[in-house]
Tab-separated table of C-alpha atoms in Angstrom:
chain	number	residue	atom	x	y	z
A	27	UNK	CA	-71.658	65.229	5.565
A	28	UNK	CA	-67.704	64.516	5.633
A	29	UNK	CA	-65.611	66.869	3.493
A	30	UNK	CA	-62.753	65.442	2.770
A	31	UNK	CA	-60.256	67.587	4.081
A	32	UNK	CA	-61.124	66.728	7.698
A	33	UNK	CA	-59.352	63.721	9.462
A	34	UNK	CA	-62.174	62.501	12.189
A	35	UNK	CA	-60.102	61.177	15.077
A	36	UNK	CA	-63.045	58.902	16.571
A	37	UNK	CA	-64.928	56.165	17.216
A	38	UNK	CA	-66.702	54.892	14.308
A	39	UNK	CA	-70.125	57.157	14.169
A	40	UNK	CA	-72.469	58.772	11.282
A	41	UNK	CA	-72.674	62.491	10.805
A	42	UNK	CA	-76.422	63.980	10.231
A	43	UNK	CA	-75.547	66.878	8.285
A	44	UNK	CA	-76.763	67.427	5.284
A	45	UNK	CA	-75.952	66.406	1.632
A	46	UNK	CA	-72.395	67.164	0.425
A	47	UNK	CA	-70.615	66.127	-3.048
A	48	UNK	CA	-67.196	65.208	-2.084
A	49	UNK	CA	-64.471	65.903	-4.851
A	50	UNK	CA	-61.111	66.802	-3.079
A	51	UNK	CA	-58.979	63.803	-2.649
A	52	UNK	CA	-59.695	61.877	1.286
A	53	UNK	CA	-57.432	60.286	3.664
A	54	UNK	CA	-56.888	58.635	6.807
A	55	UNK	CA	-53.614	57.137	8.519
A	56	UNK	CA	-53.263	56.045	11.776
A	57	UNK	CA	-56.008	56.473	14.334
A	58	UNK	CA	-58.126	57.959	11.901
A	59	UNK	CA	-61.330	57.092	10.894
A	60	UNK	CA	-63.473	58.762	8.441
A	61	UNK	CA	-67.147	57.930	8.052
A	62	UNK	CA	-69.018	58.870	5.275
A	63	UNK	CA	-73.539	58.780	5.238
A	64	UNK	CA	-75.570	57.896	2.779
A	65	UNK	CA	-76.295	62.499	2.665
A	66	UNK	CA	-73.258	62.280	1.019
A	67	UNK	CA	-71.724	61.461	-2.458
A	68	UNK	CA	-68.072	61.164	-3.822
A	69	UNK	CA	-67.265	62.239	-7.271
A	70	UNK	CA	-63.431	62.339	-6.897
A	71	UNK	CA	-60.397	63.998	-8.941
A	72	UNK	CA	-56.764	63.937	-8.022
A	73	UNK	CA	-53.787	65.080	-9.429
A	74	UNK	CA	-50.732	63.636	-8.435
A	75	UNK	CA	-52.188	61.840	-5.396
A	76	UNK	CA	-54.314	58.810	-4.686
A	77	UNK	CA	-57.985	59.804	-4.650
A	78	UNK	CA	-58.730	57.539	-1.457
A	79	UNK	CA	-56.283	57.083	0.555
A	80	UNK	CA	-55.990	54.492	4.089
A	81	UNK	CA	-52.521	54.250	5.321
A	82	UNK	CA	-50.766	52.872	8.823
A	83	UNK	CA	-54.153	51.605	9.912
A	84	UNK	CA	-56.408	54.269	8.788
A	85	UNK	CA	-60.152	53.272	8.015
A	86	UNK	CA	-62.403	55.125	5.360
A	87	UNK	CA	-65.965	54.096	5.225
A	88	UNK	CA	-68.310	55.180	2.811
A	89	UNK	CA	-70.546	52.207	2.725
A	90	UNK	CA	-72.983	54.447	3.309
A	91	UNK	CA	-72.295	56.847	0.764
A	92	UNK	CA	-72.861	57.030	-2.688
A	93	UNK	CA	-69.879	56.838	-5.027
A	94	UNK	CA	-70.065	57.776	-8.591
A	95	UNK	CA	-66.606	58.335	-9.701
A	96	UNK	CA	-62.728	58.319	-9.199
A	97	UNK	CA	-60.411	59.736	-11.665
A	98	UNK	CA	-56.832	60.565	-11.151
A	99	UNK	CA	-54.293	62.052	-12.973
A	100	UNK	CA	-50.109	62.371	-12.801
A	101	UNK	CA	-47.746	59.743	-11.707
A	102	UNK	CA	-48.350	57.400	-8.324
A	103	UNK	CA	-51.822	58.584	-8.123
A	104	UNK	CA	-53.572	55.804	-7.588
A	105	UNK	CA	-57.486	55.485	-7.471
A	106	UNK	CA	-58.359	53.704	-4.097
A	107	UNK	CA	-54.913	52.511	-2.316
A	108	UNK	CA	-54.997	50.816	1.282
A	109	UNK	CA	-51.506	50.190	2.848
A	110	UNK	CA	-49.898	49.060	5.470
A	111	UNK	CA	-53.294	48.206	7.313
A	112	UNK	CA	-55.417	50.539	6.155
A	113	UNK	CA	-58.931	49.822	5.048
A	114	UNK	CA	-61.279	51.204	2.717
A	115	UNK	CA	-65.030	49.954	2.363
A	116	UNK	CA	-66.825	51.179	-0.382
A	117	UNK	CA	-70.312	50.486	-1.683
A	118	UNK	CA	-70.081	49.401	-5.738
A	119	UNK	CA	-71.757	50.992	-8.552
A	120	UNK	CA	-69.209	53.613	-9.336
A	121	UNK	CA	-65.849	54.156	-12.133
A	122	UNK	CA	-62.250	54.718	-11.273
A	123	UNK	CA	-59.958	55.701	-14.407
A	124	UNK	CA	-56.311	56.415	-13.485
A	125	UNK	CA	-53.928	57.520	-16.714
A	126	UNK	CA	-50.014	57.847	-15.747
A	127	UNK	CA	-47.276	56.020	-14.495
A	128	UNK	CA	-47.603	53.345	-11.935
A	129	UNK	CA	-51.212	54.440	-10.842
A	130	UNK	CA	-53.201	51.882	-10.171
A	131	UNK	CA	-57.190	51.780	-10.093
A	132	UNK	CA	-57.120	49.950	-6.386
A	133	UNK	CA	-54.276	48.735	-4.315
A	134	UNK	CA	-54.101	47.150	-1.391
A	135	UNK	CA	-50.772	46.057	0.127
A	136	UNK	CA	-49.118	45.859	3.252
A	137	UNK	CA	-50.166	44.781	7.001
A	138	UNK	CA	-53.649	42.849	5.850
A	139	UNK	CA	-54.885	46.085	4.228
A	140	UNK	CA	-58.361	45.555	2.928
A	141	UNK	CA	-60.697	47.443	0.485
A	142	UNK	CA	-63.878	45.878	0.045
A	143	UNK	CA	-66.742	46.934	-2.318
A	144	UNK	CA	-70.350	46.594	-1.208
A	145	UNK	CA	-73.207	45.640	-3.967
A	146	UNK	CA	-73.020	47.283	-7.328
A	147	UNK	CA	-70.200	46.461	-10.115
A	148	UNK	CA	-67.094	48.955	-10.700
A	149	UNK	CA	-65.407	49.719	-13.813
A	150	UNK	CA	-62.073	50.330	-13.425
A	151	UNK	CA	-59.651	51.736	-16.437
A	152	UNK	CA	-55.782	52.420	-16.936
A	153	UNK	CA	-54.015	54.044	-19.609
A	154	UNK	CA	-50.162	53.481	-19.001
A	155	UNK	CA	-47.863	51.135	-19.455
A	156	UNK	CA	-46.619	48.798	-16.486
A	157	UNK	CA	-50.083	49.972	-14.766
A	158	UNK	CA	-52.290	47.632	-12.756
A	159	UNK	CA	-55.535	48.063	-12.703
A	160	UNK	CA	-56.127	45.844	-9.414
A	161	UNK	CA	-52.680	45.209	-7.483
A	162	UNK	CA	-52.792	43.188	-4.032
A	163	UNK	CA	-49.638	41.981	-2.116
A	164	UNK	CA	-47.927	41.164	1.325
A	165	UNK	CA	-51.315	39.595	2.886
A	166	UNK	CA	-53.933	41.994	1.746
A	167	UNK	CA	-57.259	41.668	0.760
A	168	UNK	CA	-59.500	42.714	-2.056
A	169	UNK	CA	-63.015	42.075	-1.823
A	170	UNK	CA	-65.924	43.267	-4.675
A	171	UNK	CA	-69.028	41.918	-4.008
A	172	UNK	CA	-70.312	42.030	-7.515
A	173	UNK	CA	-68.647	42.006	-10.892
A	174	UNK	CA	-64.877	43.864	-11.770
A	175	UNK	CA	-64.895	45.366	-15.359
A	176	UNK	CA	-61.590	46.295	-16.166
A	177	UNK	CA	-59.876	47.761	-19.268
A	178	UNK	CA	-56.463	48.115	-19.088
A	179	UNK	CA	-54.887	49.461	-22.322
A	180	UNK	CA	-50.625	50.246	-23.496
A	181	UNK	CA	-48.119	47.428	-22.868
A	182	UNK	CA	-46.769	45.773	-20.419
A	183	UNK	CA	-49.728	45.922	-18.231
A	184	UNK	CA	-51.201	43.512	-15.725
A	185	UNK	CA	-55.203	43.963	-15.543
A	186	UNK	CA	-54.666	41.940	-12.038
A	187	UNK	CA	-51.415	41.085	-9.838
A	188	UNK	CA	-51.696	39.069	-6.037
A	189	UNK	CA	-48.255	38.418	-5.036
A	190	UNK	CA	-47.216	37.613	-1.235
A	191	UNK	CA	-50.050	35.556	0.002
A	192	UNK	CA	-52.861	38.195	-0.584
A	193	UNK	CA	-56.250	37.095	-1.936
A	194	UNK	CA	-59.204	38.492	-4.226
A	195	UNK	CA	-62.645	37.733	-3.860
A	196	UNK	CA	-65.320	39.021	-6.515
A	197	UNK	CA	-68.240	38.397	-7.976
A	198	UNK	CA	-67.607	38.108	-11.556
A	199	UNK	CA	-64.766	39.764	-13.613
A	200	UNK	CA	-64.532	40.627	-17.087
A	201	UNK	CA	-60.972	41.989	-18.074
A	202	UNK	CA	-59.508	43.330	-21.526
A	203	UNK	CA	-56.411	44.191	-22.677
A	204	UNK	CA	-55.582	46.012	-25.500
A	205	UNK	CA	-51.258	46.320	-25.056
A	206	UNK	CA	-48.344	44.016	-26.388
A	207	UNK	CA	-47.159	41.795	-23.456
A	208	UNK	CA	-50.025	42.427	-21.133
A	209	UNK	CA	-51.779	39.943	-19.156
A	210	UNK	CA	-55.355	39.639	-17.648
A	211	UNK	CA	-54.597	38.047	-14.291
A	212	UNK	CA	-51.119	37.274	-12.428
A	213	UNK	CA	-51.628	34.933	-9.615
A	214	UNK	CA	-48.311	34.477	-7.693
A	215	UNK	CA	-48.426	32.370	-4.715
A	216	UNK	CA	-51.711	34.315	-4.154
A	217	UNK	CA	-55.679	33.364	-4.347
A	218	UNK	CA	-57.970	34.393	-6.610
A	219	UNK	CA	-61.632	33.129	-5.980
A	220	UNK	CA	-64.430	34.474	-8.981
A	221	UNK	CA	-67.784	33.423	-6.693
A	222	UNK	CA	-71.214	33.418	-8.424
A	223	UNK	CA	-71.234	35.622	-12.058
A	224	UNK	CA	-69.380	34.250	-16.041
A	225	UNK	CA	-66.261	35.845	-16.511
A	226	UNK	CA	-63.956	36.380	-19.031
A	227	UNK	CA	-60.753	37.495	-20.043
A	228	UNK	CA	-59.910	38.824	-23.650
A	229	UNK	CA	-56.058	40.097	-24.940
A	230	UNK	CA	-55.341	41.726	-28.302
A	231	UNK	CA	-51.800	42.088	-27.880
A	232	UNK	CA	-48.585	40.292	-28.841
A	233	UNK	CA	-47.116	38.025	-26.580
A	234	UNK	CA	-50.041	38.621	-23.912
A	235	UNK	CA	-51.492	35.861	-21.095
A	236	UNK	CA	-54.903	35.368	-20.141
A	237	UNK	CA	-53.713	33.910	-16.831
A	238	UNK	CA	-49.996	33.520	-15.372
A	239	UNK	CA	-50.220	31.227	-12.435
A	240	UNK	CA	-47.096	30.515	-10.463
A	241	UNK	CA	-45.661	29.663	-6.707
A	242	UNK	CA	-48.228	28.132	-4.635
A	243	UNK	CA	-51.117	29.905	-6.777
A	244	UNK	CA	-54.362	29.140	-6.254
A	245	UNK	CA	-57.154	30.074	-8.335
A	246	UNK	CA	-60.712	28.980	-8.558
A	247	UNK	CA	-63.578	30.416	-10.910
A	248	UNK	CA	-66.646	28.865	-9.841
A	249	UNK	CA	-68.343	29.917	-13.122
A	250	UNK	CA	-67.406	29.752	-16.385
A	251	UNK	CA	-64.770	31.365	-17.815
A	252	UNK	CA	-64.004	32.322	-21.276
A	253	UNK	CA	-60.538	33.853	-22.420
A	254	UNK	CA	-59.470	34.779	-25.529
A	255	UNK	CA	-56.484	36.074	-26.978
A	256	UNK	CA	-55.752	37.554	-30.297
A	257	UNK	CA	-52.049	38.124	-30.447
A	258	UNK	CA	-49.282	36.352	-31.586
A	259	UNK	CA	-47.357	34.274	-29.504
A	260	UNK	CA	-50.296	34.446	-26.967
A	261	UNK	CA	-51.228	31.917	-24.407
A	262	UNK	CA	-54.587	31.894	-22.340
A	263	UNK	CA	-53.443	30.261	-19.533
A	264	UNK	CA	-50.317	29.688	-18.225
A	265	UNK	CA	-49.544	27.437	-14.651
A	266	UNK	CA	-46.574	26.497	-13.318
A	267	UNK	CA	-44.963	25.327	-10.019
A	268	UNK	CA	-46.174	22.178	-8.056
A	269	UNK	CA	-48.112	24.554	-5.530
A	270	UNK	CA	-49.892	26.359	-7.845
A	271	UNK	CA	-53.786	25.315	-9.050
A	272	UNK	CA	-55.750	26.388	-11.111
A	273	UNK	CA	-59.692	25.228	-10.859
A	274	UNK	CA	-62.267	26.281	-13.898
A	275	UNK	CA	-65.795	25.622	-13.857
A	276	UNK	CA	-66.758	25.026	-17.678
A	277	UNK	CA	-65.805	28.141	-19.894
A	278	UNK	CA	-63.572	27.720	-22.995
A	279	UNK	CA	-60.252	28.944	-24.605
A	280	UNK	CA	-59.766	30.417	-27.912
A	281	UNK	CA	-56.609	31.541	-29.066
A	282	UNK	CA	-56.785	33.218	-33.036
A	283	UNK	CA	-52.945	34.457	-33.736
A	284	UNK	CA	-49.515	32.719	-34.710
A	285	UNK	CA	-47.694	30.471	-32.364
A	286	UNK	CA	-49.954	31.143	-29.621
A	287	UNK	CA	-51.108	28.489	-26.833
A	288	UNK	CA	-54.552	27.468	-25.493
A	289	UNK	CA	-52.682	26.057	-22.286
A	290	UNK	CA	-48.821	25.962	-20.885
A	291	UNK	CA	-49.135	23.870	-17.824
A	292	UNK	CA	-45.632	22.994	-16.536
A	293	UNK	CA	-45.509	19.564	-14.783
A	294	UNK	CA	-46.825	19.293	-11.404
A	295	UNK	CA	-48.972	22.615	-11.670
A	296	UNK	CA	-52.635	20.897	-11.760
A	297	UNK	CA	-55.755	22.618	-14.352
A	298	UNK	CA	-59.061	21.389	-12.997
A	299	UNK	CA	-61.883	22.175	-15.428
A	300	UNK	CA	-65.175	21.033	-14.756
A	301	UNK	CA	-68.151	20.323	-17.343
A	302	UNK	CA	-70.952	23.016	-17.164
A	303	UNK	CA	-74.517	21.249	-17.428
């Protein structure tokens, strides 16, 4: 057992107390290492604060733990954030549902920060506009082992941003959004590798994106994808910049309002898709 108000200043070792449900808000910055045992199990609320916290090299570890929920409230309070060089390692299976301004469900940023989620998919939710669910920049690292369902609902969203040579690695992901000029993944000058499960990526909004690809983007589903939009002036994917690639494993478009695009592939900005047998 961990509670979550204590800062372990350590080297990385289990506690054998016994079973504790952690609610209260954790965090570690630097030189601090928390360590979390499979006796104990988070079910997190915040107000006004990120629920998990790593910062200036911090490490939280609760692979061992068991993690049902994260839920945060007010503005900046993000649900898992890593910066600066902090890590977080999680094991999967659990919800995080953030619903004011500019929180985020995880965000990693900063210094090769890394949060990476063990077996077990998460479901992540935001209900603001100009909220990302999943947000990675400045050479971080996002890594879910199994699938990313995200719902990410007002305008102006972006279900997924990498910008600053940072890089996601998951699974499978299945994104919708519900907002006017909303997108399901923004890949700039980032990578974004979907390993082993179908995804897909469905918009209902005006003017919304399945995909924006640009800079030196490169992005790689290795099993199908299917995106679909439903707004006018939509466009499922979108690549541009003669860096950027974008590389789909069978999958389809389908686009169903006015004026809106299948594929917008400026010159130079390749769209591998290959036949699914």
């Amino acid at each position: 057992m961990i509670k979550s108000s204590l800062i372990i200043i350590a080297s990385q070792c289990a506690s054998n107390a016994q079973a504790e449900k952690i609610t209260t808000p954790v965090s570690a910055s630097a030189g601090q290492v928390i360590t979390f045992t499979a006796d104990d199990e988070l079910e997190i609320t915040s107000a006004g604060t990120p629920a998990i916290y790593a910062n200036n090299g911090g490490i939280i570890d609760a692979r061992d733990a068991t993690t049902l929920s994260i839920t945060t409230s007010g503005n900046y309070a993000d649900g898992v954030r890593a910066n600066n060089g902090g890590e977080v390692y999680l094991s999967g299976g659990f919800s995080v549902t953030t619903s004011s301004f500019d929180a985020d469900g995880l965000l990693a940023r900063g210094g090769n920060s890394l949060i990476d989620i063990g077996p077990g998919d998460v479901h992540i939710s935001t209900n603001y506009d100009d909220t990302y669910a999943i947000f990675i920049a400045e050479d971080s690292h996002i890594k879910i082992q199994d699938n990313a369902v995200i719902a990410s609902s007002e305008n102006n969203v972006e279900a997924v941003t990498l910008k600053s040579q940072s890089r996601l690695d998951s699974g499978g992901i299945n994104i919708t959004t519900t907002g006017n000029q909303s997108a399901g993944i923004v890949n700039e000058s980032s990578d974004v590798i979907i390993h082993d499960l179908e995804s897909s990526i469905h918009t209902l909004g005006t003017d919304s994106m399945g995909m924006r690809n640009t800079g030196s983007a490169q992005t790689l589903f290795n099993q199908s994808l299917m995106i679909s939009t439903e707004g006018a002036g939509a466009t499922g994917i979108y690549a541009r910049d003669a860096g950027t690639e974008v590389t789909l494993n069978g999958g389809s478009i389908r686009t169903q309002g006015e004026n809106a695009y299948g594929v917008d592939v400026i010159p130079k900005a390749p769209l591998n898709v290959k036949k699914n047998y």
